[in-house]
JSON list of C-alpha atoms in Angstrom, two decimals:
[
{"chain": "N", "resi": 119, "resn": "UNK", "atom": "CA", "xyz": [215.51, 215.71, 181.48]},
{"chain": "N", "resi": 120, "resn": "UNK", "atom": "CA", "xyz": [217.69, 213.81, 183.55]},
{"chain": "N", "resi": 121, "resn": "UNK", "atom": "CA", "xyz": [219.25, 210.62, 181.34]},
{"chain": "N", "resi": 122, "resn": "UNK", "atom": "CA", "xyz": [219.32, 207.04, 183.34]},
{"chain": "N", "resi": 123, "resn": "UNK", "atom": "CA", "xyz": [221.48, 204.31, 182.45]},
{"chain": "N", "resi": 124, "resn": "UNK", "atom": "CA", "xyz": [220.93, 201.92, 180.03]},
{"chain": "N", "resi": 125, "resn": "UNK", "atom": "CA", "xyz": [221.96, 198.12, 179.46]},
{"chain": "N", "resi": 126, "resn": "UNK", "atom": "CA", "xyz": [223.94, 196.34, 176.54]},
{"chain": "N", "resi": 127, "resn": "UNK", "atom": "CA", "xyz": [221.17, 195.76, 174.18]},
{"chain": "N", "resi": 128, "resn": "UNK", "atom": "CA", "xyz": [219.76, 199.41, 174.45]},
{"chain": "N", "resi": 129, "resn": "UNK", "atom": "CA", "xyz": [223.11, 200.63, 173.98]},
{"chain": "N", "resi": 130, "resn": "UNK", "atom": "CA", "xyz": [222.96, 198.51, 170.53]},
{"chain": "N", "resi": 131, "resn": "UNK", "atom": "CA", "xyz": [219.72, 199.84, 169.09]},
{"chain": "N", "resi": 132, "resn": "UNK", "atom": "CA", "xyz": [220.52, 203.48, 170.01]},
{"chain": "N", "resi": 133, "resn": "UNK", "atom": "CA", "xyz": [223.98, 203.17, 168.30]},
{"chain": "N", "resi": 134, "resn": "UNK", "atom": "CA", "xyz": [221.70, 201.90, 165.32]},
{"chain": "N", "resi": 135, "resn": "UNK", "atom": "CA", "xyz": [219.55, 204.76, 165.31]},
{"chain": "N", "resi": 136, "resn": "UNK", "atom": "CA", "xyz": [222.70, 206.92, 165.59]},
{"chain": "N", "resi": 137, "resn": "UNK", "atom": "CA", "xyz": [224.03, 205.40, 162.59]},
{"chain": "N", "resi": 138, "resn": "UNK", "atom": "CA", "xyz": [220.55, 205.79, 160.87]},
{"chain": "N", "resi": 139, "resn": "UNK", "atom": "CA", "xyz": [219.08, 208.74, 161.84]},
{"chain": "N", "resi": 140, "resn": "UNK", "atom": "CA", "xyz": [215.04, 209.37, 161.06]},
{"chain": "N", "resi": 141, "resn": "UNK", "atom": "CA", "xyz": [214.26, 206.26, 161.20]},
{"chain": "N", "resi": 142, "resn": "UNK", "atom": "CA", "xyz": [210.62, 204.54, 162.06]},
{"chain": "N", "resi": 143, "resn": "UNK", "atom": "CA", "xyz": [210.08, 201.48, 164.15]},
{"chain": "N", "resi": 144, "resn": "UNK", "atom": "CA", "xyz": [209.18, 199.38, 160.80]},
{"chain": "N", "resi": 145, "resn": "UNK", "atom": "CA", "xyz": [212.76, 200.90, 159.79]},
{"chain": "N", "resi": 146, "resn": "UNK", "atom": "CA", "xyz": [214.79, 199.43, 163.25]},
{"chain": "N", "resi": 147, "resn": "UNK", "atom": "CA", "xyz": [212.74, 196.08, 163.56]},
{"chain": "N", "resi": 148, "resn": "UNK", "atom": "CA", "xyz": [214.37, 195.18, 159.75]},
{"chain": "N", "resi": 149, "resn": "UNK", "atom": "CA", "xyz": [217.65, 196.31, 160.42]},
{"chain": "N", "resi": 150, "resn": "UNK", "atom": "CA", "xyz": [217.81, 195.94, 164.26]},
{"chain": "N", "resi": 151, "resn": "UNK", "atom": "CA", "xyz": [215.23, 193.49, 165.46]},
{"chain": "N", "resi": 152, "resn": "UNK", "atom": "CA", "xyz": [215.26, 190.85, 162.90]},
{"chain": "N", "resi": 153, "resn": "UNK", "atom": "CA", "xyz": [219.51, 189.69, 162.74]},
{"chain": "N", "resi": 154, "resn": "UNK", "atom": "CA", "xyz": [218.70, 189.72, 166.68]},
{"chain": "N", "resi": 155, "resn": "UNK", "atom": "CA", "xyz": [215.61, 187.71, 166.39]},
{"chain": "N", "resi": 156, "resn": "UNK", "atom": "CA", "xyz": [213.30, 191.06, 168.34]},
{"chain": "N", "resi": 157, "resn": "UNK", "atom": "CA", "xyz": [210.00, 190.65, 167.78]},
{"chain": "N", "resi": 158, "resn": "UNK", "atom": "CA", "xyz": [208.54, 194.36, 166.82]},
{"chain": "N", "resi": 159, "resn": "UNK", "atom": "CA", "xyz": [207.11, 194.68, 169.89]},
{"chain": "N", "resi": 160, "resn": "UNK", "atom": "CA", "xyz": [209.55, 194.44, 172.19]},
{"chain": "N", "resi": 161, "resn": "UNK", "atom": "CA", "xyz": [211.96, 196.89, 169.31]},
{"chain": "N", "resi": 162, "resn": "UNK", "atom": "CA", "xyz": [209.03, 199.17, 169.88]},
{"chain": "N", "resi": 163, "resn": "UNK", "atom": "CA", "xyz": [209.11, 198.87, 173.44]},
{"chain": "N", "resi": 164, "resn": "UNK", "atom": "CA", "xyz": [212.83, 199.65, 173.76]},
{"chain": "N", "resi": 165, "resn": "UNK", "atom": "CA", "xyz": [212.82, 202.27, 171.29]},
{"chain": "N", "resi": 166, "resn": "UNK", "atom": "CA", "xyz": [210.43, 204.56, 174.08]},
{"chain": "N", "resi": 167, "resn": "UNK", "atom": "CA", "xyz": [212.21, 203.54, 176.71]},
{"chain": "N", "resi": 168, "resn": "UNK", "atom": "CA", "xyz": [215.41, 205.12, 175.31]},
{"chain": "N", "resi": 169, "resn": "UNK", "atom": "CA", "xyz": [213.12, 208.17, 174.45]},
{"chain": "N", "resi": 170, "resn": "UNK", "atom": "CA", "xyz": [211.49, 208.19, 177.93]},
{"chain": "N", "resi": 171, "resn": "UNK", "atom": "CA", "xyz": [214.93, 207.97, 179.34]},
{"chain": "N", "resi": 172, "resn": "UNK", "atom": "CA", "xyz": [215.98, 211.01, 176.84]},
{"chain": "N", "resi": 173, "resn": "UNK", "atom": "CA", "xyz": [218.19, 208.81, 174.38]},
{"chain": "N", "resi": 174, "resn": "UNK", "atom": "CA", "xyz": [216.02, 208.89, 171.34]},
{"chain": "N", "resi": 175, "resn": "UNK", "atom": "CA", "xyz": [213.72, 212.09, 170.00]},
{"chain": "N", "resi": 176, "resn": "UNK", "atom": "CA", "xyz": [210.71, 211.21, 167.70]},
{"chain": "N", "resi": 177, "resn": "UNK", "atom": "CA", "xyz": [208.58, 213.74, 165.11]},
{"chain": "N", "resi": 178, "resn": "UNK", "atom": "CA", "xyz": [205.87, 212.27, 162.78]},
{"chain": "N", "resi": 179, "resn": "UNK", "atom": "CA", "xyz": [206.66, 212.31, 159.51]},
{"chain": "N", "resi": 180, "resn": "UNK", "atom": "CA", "xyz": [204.93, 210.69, 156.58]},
{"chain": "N", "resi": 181, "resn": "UNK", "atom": "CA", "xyz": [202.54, 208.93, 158.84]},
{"chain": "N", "resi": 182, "resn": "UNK", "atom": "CA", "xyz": [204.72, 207.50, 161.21]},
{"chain": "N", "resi": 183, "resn": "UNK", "atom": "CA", "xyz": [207.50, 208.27, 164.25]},
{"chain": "N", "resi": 184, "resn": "UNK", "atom": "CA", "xyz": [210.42, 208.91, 162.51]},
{"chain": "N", "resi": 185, "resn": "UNK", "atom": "CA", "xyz": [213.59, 208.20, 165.68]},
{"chain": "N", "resi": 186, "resn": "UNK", "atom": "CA", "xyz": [216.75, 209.82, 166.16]},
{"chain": "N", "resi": 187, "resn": "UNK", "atom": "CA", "xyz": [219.52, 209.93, 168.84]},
{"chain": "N", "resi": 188, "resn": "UNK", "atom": "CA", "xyz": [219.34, 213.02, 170.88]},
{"chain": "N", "resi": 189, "resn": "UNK", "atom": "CA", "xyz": [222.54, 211.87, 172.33]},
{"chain": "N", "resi": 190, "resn": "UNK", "atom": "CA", "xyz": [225.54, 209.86, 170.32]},
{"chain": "N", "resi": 191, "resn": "UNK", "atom": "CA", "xyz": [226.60, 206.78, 171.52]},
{"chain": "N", "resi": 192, "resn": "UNK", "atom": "CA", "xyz": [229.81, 208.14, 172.69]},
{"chain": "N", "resi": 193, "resn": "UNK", "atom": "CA", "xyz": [228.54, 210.01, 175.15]},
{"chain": "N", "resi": 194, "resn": "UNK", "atom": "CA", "xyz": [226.00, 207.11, 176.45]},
{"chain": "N", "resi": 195, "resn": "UNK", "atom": "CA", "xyz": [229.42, 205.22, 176.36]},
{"chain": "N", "resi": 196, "resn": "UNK", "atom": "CA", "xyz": [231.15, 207.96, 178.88]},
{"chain": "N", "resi": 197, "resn": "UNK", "atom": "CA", "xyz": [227.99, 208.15, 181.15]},
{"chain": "N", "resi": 198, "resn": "UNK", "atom": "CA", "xyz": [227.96, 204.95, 181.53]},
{"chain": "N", "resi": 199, "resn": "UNK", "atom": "CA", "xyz": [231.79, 204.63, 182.56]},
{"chain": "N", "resi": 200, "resn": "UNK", "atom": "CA", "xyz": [231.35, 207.03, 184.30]},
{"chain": "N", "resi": 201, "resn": "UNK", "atom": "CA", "xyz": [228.70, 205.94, 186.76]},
{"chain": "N", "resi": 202, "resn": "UNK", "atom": "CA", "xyz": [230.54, 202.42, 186.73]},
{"chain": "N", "resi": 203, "resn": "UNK", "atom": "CA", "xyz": [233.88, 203.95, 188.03]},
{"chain": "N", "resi": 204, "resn": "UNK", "atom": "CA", "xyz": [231.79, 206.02, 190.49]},
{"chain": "N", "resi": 205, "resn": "UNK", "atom": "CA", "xyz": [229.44, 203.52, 191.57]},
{"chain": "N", "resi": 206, "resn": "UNK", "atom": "CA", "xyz": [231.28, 200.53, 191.89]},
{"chain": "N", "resi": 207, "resn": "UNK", "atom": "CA", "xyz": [234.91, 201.78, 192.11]},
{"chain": "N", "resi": 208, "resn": "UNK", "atom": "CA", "xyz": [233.74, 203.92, 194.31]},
{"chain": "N", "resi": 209, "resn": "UNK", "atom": "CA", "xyz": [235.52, 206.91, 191.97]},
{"chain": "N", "resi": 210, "resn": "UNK", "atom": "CA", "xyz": [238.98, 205.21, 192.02]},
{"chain": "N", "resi": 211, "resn": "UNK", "atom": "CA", "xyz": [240.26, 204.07, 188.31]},
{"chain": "N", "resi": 212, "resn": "UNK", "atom": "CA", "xyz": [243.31, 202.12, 189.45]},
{"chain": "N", "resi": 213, "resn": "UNK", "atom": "CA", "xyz": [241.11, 198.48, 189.56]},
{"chain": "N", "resi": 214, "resn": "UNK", "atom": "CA", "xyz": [240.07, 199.40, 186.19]},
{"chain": "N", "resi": 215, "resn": "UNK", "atom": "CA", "xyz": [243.67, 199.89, 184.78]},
{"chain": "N", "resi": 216, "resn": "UNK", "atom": "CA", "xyz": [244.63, 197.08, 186.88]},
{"chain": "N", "resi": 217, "resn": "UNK", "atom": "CA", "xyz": [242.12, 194.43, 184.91]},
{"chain": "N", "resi": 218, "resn": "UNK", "atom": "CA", "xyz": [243.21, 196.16, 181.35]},
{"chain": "N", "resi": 219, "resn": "UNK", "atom": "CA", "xyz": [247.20, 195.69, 182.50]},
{"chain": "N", "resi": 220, "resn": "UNK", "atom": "CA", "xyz": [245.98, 191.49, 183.22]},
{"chain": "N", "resi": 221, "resn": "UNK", "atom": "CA", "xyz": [243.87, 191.30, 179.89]},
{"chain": "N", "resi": 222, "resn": "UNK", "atom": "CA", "xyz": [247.03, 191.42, 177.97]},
{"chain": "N", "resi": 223, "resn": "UNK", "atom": "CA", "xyz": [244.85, 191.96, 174.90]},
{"chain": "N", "resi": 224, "resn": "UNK", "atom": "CA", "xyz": [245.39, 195.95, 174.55]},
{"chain": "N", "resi": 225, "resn": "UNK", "atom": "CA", "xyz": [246.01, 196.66, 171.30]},
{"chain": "N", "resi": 226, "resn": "UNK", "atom": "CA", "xyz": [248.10, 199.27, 169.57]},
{"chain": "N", "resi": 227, "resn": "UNK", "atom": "CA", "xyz": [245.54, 201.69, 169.11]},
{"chain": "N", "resi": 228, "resn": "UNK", "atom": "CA", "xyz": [244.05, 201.21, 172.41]},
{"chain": "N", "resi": 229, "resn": "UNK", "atom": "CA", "xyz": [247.34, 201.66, 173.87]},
{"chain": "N", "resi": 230, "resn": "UNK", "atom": "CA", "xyz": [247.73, 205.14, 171.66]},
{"chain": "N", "resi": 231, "resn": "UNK", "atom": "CA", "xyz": [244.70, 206.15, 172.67]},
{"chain": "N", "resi": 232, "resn": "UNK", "atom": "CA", "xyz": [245.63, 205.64, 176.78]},
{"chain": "N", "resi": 233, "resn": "UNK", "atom": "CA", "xyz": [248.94, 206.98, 175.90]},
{"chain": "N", "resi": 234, "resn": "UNK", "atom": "CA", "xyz": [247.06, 210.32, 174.37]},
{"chain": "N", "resi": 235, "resn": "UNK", "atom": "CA", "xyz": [244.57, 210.52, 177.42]},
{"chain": "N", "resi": 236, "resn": "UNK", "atom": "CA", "xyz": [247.42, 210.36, 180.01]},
{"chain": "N", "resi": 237, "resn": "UNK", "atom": "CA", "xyz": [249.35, 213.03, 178.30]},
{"chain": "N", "resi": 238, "resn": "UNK", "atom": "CA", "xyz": [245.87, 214.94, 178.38]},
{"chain": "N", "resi": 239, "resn": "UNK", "atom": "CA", "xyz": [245.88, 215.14, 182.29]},
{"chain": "N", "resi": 240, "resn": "UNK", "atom": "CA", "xyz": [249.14, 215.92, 182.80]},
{"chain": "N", "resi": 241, "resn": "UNK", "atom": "CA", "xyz": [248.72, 218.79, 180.86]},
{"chain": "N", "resi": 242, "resn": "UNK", "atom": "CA", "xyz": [245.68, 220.21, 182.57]},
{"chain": "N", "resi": 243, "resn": "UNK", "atom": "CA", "xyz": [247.28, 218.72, 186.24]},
{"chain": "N", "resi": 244, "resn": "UNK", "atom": "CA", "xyz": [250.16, 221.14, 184.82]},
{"chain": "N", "resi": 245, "resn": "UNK", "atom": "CA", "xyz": [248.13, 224.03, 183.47]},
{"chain": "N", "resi": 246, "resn": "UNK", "atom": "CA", "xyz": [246.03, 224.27, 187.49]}
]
C-alpha cells in the first residue's frame, strides 16, 4: 500500500499509538484527544485516516478495534523529510543546513548526531 504524507497533528496521535500499542479509540480519545481538547469523533476520524493511509493496523479484540502503528514514527519522520527536501528543495540539502547554521540553537547532541551522519557518508562516498 503506498503511504501518503501526513500533517503535524497526525504525526502526534500516531507517535501516541506507537508509544501505546493495542490501543482502542476510547483508549486514544483519553490520552490523546482530551489534553488536546479532540472531540472523539474527529480522534476517530484521524485514527482511519492514518490506517487508510497505511500508518495504523487495527484487529478486534474484546469487542472493539484495538490500533497499532504499522510504521514507527521514525520512519514517518524520514518520509516526510524526505519528500520535503525532494519536493521543495528540489533534492538539494544545502538550504536546509543553511537555516540550521542561522538558528544558532543546535544543541550538543544535535550537533553529535550531524557530526555522526556526515562521517556516515563519507564512509560509504569512500567505500563506492
Amino acid at each position: 500500500m503506498l503511504k501518503r504524507t501526513i500533517g503535524d497533528q497526525e504525526l502526534a496521535l500516531l507517535e501516541y499509538v506507537s508509544m501505546h500499542p493495542k490501543s482502542s479509540v476510547a483508549d486514544v480519545q483519553a490520552g490523546f484527544g482530551e489534553p488536546r481538547g479532540l472531540a472523539r469523533s474527529t480522534v476517530l476520524t484521524m485514527m482511519e485516516r492514518l490506517r487508510t493511509k497505511g500508518y495504523l493496523g487495527r484487529r478486534r479484540a474484546e469487542g472493539a478495534f484495538r490500533y497499532s502503528a504499522s510504521s514507527g514514527a521514525t520512519d514517518v519522520m524520514r518520509g516526510a523529510v524526505g519528500s520535503f527536501v525532494e519536493k521543495t528543495l528540489r533534492g538539494s540539502v544545502s538550504p536546509f543546513v543553511a537555516w540550521m547554521s542561522e538558528r544558532g540553537e543546535v544543541s550538543d547532541n544535535e550537533l553529535a548526531e550531524l557530526e555522526a551522519l556526515v562521517s556516515t557518508l563519507q564512509s560509504k562516498r569512500k567505500a563506492r
